[in-house]
Coordinates of C-alpha atoms (C1' of nucleotides) and ligand atoms in Angstrom, one line a residue:
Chain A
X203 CA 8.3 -8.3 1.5
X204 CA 10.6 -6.3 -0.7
X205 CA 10.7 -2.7 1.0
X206 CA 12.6 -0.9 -1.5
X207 CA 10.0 -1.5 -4.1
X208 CA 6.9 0.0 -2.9
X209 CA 7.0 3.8 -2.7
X210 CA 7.1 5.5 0.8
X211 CA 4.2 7.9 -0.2
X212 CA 2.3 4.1 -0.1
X213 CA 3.4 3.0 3.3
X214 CA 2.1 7.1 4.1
X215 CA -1.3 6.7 3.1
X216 CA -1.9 2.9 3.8
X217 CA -2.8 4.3 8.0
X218 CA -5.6 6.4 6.3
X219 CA -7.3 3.4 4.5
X220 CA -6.7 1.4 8.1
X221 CA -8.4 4.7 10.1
X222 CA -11.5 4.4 7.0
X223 CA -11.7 0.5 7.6
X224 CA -12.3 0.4 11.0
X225 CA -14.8 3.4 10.9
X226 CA -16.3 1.3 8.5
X227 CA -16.0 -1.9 10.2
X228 CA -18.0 -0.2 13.2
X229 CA -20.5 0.1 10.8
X230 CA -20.8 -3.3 10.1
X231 CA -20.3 -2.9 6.4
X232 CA -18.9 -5.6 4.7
X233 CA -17.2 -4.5 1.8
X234 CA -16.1 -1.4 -0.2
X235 CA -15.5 -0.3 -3.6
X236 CA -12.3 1.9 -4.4
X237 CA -14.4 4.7 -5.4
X238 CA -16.1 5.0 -1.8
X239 CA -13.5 4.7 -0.1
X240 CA -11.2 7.0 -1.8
X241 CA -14.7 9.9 -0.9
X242 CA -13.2 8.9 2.9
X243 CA -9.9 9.6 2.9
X244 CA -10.0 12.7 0.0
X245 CA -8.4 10.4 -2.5
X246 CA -8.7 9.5 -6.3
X247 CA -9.1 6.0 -6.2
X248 CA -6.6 5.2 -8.4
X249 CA -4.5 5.8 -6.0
X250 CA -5.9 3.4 -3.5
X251 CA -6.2 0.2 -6.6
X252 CA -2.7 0.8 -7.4
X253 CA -1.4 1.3 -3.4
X254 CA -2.8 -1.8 -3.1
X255 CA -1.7 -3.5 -5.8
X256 CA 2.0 -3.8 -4.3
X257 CA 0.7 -6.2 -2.2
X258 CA -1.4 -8.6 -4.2
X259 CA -4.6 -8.6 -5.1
X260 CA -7.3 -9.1 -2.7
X261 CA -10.3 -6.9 -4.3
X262 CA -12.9 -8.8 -6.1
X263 CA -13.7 -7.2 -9.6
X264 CA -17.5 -6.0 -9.6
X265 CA -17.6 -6.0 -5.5
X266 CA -14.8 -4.4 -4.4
X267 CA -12.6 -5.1 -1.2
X268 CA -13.6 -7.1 2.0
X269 CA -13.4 -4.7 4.5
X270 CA -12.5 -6.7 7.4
X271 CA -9.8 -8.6 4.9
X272 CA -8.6 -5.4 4.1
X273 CA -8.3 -4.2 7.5
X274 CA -6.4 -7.1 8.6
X275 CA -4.0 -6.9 5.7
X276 CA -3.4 -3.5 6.0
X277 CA -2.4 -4.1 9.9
X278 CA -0.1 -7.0 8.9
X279 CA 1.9 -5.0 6.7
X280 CA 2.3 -2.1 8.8
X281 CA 3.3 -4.8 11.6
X282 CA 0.4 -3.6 13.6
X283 CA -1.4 -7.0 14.6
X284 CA 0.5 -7.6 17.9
X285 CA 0.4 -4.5 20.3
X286 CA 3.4 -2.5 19.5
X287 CA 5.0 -1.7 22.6
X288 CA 5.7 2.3 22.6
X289 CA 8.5 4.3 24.7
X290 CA 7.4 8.1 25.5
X291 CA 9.8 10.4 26.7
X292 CA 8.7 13.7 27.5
X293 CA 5.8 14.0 30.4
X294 CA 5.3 17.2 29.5
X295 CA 2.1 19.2 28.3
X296 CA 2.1 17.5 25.1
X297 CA 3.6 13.7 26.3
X298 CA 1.2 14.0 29.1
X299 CA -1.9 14.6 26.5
X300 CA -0.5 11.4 24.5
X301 CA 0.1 9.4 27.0
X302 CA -3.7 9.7 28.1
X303 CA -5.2 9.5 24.7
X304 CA -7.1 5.8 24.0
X305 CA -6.5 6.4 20.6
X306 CA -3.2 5.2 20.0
X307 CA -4.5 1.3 21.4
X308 CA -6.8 0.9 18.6
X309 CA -4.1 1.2 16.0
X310 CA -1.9 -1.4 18.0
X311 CA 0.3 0.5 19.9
X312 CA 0.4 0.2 23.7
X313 CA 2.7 3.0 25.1
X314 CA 4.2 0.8 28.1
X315 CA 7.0 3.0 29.4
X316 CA 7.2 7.1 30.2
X317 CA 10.9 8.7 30.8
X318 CA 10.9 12.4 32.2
X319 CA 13.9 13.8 33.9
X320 CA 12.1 16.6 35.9
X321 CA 12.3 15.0 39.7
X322 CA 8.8 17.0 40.2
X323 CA 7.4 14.0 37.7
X324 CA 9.5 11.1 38.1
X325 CA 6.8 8.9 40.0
X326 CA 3.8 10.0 39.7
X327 CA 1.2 8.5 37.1
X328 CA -0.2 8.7 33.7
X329 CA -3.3 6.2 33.4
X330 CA -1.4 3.1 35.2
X331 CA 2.0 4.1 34.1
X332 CA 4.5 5.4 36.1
X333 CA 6.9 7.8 35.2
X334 CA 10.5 6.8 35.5
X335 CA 13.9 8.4 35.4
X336 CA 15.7 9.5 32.2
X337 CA 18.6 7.9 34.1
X338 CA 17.1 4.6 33.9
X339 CA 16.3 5.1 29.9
X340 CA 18.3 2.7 28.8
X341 CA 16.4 0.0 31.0
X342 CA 14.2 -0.2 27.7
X343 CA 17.0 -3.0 26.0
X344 CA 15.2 -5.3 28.2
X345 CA 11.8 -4.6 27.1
X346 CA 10.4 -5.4 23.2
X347 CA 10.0 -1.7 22.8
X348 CA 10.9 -0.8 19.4
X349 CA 9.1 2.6 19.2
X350 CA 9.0 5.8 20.7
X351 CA 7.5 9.0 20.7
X352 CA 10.1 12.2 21.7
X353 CA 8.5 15.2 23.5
X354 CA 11.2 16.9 25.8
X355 CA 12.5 20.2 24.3
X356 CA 14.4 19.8 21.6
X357 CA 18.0 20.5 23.1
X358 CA 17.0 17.4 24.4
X359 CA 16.1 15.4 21.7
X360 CA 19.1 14.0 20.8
X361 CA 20.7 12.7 23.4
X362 CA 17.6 11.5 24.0
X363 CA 17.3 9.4 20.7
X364 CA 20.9 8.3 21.0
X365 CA 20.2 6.2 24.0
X366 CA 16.8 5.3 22.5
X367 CA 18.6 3.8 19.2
X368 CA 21.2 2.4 21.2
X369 CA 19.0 0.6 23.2
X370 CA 16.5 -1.2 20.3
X371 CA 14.3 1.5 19.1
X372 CA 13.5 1.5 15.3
X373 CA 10.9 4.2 14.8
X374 CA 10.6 7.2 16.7
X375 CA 8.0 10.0 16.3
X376 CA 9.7 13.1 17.0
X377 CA 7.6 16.0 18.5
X378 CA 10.2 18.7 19.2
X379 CA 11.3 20.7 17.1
X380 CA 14.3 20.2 16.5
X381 CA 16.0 17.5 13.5
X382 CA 17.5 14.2 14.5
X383 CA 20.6 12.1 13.5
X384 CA 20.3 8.7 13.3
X385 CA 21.7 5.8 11.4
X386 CA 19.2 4.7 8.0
X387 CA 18.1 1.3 10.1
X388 CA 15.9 3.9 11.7
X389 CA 12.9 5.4 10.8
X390 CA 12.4 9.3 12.2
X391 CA 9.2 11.1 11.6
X392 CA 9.5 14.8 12.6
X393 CA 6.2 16.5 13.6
X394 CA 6.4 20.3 14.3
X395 CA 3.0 22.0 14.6
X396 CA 4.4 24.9 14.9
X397 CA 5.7 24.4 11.1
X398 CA 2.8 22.9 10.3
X399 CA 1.0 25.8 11.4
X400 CA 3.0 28.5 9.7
X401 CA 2.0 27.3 5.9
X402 CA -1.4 28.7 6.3
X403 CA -1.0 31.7 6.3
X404 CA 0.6 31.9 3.0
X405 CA -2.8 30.4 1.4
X406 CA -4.8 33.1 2.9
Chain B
X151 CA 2.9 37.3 -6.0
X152 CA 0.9 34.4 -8.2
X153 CA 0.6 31.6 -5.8
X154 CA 0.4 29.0 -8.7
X155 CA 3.7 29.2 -9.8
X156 CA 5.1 28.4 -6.4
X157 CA 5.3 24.4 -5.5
X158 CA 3.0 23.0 -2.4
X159 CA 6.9 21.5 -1.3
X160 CA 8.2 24.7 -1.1
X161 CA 5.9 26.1 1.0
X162 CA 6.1 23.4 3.3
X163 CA 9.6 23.8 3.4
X164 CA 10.1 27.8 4.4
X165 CA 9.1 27.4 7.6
X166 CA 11.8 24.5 8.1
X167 CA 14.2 27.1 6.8
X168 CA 12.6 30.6 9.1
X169 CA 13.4 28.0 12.0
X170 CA 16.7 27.4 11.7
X171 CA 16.8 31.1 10.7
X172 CA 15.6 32.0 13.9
X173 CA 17.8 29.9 15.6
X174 CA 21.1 31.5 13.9
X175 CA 20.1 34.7 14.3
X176 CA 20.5 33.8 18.2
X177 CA 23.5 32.9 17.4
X178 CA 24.5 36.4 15.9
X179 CA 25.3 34.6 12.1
X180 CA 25.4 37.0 9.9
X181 CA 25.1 35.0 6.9
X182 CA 24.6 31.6 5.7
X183 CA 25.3 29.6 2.5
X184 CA 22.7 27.1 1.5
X185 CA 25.3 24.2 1.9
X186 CA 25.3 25.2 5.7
X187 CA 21.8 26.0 5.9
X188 CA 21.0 22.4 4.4
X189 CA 22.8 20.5 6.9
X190 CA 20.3 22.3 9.7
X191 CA 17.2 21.1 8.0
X192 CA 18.3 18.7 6.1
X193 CA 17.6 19.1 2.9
X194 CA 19.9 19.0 -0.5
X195 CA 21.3 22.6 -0.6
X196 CA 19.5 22.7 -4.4
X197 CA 16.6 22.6 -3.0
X198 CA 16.6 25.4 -0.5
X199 CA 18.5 27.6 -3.6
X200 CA 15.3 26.8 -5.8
X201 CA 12.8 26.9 -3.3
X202 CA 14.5 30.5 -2.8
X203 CA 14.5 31.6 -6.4
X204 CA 11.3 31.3 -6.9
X205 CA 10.8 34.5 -4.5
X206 CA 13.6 36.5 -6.0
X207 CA 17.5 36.2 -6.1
X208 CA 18.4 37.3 -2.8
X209 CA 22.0 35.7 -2.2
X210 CA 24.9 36.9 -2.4
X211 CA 27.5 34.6 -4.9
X212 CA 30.2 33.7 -3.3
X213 CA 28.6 34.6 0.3
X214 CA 25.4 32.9 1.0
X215 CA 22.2 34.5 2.1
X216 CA 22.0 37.4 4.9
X217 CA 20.6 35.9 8.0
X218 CA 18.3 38.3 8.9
X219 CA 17.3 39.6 5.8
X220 CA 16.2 36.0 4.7
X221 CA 14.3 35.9 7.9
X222 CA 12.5 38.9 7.2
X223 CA 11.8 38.0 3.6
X224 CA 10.5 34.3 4.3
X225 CA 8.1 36.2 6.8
X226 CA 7.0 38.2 4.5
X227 CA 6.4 35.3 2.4
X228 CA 4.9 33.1 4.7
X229 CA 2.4 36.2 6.1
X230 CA 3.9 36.1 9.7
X231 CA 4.9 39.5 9.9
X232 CA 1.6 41.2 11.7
X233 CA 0.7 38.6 14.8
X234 CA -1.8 36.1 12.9
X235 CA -4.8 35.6 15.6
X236 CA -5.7 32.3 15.9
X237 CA -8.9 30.7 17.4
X238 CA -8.7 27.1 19.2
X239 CA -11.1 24.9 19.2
X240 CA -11.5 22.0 21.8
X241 CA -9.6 22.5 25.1
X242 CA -8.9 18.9 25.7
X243 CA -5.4 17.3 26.6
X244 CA -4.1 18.3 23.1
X245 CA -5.4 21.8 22.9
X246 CA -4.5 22.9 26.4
X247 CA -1.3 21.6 25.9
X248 CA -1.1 23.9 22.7
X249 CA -2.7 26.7 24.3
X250 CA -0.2 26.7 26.8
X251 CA 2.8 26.3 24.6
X252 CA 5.0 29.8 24.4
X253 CA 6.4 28.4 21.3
X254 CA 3.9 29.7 18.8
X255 CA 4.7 33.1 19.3
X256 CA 8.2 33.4 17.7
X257 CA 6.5 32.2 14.3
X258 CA 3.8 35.1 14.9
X259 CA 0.5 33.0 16.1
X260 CA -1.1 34.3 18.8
X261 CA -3.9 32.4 20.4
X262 CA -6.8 35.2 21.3
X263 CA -9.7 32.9 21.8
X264 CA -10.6 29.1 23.0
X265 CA -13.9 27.7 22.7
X266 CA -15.0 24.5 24.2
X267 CA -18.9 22.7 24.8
X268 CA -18.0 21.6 28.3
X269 CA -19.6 23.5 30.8
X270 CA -16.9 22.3 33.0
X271 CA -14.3 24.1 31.1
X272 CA -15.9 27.3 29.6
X273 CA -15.1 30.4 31.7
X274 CA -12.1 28.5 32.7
X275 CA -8.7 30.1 31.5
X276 CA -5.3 28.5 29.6
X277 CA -2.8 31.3 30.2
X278 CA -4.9 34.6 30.0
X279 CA -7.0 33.6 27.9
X280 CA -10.6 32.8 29.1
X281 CA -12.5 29.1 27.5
X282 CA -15.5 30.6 26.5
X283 CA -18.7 28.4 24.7
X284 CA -18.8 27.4 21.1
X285 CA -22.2 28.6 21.0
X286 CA -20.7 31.8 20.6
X287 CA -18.4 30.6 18.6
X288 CA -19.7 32.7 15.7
X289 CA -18.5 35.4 17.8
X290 CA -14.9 35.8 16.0
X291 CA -16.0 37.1 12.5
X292 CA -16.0 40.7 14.8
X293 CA -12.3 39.6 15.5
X294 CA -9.3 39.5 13.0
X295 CA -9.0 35.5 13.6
X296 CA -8.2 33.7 10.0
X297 CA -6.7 31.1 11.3
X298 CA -8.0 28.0 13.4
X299 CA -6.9 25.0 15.5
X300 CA -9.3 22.3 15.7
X301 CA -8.5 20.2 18.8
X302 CA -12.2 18.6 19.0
X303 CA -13.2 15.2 18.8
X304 CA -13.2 13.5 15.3
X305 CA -17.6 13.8 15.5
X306 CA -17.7 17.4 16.0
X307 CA -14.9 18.4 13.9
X308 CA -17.0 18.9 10.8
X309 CA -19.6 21.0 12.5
X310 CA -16.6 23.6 14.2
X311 CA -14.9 23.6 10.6
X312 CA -18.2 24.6 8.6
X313 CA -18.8 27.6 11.4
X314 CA -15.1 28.3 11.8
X315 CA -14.9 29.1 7.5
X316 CA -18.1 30.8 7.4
X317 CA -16.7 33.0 10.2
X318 CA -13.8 33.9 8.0
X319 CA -11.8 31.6 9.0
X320 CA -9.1 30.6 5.7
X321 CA -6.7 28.5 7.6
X322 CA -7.3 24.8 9.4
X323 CA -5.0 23.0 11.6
X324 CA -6.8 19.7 11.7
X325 CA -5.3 18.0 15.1
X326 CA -8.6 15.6 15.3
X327 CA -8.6 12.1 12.9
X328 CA -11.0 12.9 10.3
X329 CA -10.9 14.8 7.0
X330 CA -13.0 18.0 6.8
X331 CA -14.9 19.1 3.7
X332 CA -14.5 22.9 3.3
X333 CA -14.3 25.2 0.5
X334 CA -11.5 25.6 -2.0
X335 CA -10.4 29.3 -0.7
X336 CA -9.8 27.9 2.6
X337 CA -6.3 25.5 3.3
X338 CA -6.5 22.7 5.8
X339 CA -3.6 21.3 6.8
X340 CA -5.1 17.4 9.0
X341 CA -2.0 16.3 11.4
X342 CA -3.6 12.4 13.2
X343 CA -0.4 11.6 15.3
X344 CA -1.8 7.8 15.4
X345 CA -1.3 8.3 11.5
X346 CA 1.7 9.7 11.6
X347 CA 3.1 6.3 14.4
X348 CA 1.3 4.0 12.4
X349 CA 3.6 4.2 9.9
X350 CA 6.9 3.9 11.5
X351 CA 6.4 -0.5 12.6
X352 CA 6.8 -0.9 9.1
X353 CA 10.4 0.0 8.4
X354 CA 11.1 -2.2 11.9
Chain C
dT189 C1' 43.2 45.5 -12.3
dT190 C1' 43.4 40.7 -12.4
dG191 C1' 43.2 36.2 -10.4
dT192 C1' 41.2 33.0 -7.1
dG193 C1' 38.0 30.5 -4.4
dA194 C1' 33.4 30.3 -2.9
dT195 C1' 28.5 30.2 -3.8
dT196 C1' 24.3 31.4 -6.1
dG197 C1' 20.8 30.8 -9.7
dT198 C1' 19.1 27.9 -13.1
dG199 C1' 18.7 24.9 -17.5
dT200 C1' 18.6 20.1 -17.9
dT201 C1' 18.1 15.5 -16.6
dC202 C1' 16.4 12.1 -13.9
dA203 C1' 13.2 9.8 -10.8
dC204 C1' 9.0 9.2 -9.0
dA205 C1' 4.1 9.8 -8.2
dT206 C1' -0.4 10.6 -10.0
dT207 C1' -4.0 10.0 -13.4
dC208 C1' -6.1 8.0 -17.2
dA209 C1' -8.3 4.4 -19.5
dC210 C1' -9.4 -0.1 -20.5
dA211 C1' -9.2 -5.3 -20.7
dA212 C1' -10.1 -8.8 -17.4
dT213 C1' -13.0 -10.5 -14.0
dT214 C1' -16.9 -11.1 -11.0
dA215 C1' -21.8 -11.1 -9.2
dA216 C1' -26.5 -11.0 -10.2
dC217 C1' -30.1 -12.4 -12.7
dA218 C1' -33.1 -13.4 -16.5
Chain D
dT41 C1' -26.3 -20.4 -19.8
dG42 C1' -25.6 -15.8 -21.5
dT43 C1' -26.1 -10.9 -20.8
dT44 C1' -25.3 -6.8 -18.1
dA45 C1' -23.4 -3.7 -14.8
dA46 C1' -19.9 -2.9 -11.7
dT47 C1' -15.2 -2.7 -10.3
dT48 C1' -10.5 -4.3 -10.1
dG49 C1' -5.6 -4.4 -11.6
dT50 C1' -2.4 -2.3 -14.4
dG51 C1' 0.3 -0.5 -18.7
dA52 C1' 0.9 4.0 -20.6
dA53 C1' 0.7 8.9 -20.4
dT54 C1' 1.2 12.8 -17.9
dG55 C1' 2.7 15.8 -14.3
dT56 C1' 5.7 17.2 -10.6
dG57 C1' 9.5 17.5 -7.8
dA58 C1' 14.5 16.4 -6.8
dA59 C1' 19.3 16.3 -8.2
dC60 C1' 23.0 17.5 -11.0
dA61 C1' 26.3 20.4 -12.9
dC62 C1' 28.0 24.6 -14.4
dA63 C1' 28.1 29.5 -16.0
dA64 C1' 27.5 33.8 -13.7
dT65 C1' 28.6 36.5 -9.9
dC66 C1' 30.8 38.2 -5.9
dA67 C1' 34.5 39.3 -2.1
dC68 C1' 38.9 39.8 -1.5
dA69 C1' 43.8 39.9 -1.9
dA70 C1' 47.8 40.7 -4.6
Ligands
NAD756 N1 2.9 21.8 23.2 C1 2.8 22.2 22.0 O1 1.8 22.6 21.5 C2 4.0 22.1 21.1 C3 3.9 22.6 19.8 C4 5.0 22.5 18.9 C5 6.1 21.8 19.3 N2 6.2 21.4 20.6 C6 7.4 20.7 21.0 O2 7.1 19.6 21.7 C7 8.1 19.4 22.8 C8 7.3 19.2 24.1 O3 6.5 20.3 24.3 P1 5.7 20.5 25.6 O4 4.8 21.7 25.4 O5 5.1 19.3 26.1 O6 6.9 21.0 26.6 P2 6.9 20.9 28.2 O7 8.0 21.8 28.6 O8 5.6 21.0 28.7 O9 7.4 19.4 28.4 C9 8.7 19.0 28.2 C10 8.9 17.8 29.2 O10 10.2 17.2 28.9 C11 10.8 17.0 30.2 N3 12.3 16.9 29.9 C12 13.2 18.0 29.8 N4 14.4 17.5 29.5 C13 14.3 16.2 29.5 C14 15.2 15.2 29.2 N5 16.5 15.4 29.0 N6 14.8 13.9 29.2 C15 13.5 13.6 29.4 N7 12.6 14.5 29.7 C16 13.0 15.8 29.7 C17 10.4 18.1 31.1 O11 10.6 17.7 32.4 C18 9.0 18.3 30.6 O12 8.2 17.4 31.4 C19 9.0 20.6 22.7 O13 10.1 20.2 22.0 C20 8.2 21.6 22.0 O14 9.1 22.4 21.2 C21 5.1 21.5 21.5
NAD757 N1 -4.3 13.5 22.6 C1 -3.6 12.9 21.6 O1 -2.5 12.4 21.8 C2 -4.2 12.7 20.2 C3 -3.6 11.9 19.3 C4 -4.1 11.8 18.0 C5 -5.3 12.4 17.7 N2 -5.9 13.1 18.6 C6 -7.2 13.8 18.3 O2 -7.2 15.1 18.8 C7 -8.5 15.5 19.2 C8 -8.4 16.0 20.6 O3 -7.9 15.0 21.4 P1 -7.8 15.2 23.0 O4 -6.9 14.1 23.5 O5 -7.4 16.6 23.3 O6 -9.3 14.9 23.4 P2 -10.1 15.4 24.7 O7 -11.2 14.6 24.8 O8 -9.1 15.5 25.8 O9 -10.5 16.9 24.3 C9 -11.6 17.2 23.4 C10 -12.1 18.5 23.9 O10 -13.1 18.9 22.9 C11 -14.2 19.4 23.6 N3 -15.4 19.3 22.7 C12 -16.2 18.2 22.5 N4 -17.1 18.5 21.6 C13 -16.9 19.8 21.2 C14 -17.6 20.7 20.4 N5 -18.6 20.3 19.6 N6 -17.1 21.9 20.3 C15 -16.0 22.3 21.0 N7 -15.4 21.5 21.8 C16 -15.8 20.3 21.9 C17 -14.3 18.6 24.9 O11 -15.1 19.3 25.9 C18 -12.9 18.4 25.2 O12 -12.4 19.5 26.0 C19 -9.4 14.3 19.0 O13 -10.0 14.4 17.8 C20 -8.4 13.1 18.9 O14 -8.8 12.1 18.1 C21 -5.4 13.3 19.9

DNA sequence: TTGTGATTGTGTTCACATTCACAATTAACA
DNA sequence: TGTTAATTGTGAATGTGAACACAATCACAA
């Protein structure tokens, strides 16, 4: 698969059609035009035909797509068939409220390992996983973890995502709120809700 | 001040740039050039000079941008001068943790009321502020609350919003994984942090 | 006052993303 | 088998945002 040539804003939205398709495969139905689907996720669906589009051409003309084909396509491009194994660091009130959300399983990812520094954590549980020493972070080389999720505060962050990059993490999903440095082999995502809540009020 | 005019993009961006603001202004920097400021939230240093113009011309050539004043003036902007009350919805893992989270304050949100079904939780408190029942949750068009965070599951997300907006509510941050219909005059702003990891796998 | 070095503000260009619109294709059915 | 209605896949048109590049401006020093 060619990376450079499908646009990012693609790779963005193609979790959105995955979140629809399961709803939708709940509901047993079976397939889905464009149209109705683009009413779920607040899209013109356009959007979706030609999103989709980058990766072949499995609609049928006058049915629309197989939603259970679509749903499994969708997860092999985004690498999400086998259980993506998921580093948190940060047991905090937010890590704590991630690590014990369901959620995350359903889209493949299995968050395997927690990291806190605070000795007041280090030990205790989350579900069935125990929370370990930052000291022993870079233990994770010997694991297939290749994501993580950063919530420590964000003078931590990146020293934190040094050792995580160092040690075989590709993607991390970055909670403080802080910016990160690393090299372009990795993927960042920054999610502030403090920023995201100060647009609003503009609007208003 | 015609909001038209003004790009979504840029909107999003101020409150990258009030952050790092904040943050040199702890610092005692008086002033800052965009070049500088661009590394912090990095950003091109064109972009933060456009994103700027379209407000006014208030650098100095030669000099860069007065700290504080910028501050003060992306406030302004951005409505986060006056404390914005803010209602919660759902005290779960994700809202307590956001309830309980000092953070909020330096952008001006202030969290006056939490509503919740449970009967476990209402008349329970997060900080100083008491978990009361959404049956009541009609309650805040007597207060000043215009903007919202809806921490509920996906199923009664809808239900919160429609009361929420006809409460006077003009602001939505969406934390739950579904899309919310509401009227034009009001600006939701949906955050899924499955959505946001689901992407990441794919650059791996 | 004039020259110098730095930095803004912005017209222009470029790149990308969205929308439109329709030919091609399929299913259903008479 | 042929006709109809639905819907995809996609080239072309449109819209929007990012990057570039430089004239205008400013602080400051000689
Ligand atoms: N909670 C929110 O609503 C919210 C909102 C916006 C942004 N954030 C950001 O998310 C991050 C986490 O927020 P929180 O509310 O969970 O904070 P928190 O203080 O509750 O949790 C932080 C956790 O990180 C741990 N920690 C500190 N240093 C560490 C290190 N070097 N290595 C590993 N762990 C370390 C602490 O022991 C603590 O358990 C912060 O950066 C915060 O700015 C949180
Ligand atoms: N926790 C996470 O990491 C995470 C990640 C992605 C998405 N989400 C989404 O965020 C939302 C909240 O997640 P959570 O982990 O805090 O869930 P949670 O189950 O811990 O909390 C949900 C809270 O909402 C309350 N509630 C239920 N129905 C309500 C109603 N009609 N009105 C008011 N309150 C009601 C419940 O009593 C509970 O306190 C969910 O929609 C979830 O899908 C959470």
């Amino acid at each position: 698969m060619r990376y450079q040539k499908v646009p990012d804003e693609t790779i963005r939205r193609l979790p959105r059609y995955l979140r629809a398709l399961l709803f939708l495969q709940q509901r047993k139905t079976e397939s889905i035009s464009s149209q109705k689907l683009a009413e779920y996720v607040q899209l013109n669906s356009a959007v979706i035909r030609k999103d989709l589009s980058h990766f072949g051409a499995f609609g049928k003309r006058g049915t629309g797509y197989n939603v259970s084909l679509l749903s499994k396509t969708i997860r092999d491009i985004l690498k999400l068939n086998k259980p993506q194994k998921t580093v948190l660091v940060g047991a905090g009130r937010l890590g704590t409220a991630i690590a014990s959300f369901p959620g995350f399983k359903r889209y493949g990812f299995d968050i395997t390992a927690i990291y806190d520094n605070s000795k007041a954590k280090i030990g205790g549980k989350i579900g069935d996983t125990t929370i370990k020493s930052t000291s022993r972070l870079a233990d994770i080389r010997r694991s297939e973890i290749k994501m993580a999720i950063i919530a420590t505060p964000p003078d931590a962050a990146q020293e934190t995502a040094d050792i995580l990059v160092e040690n075989g993490v590709t993607g991390i999903l970055n909670l403080s709120s802080c910016y990160l440095k690393v090299p372009k082999r990795v993927k960042v995502r920054t999610i502030d809700l403090a920023m995201e809540l100060s647009m609003l009020p503009y609007y208003s």
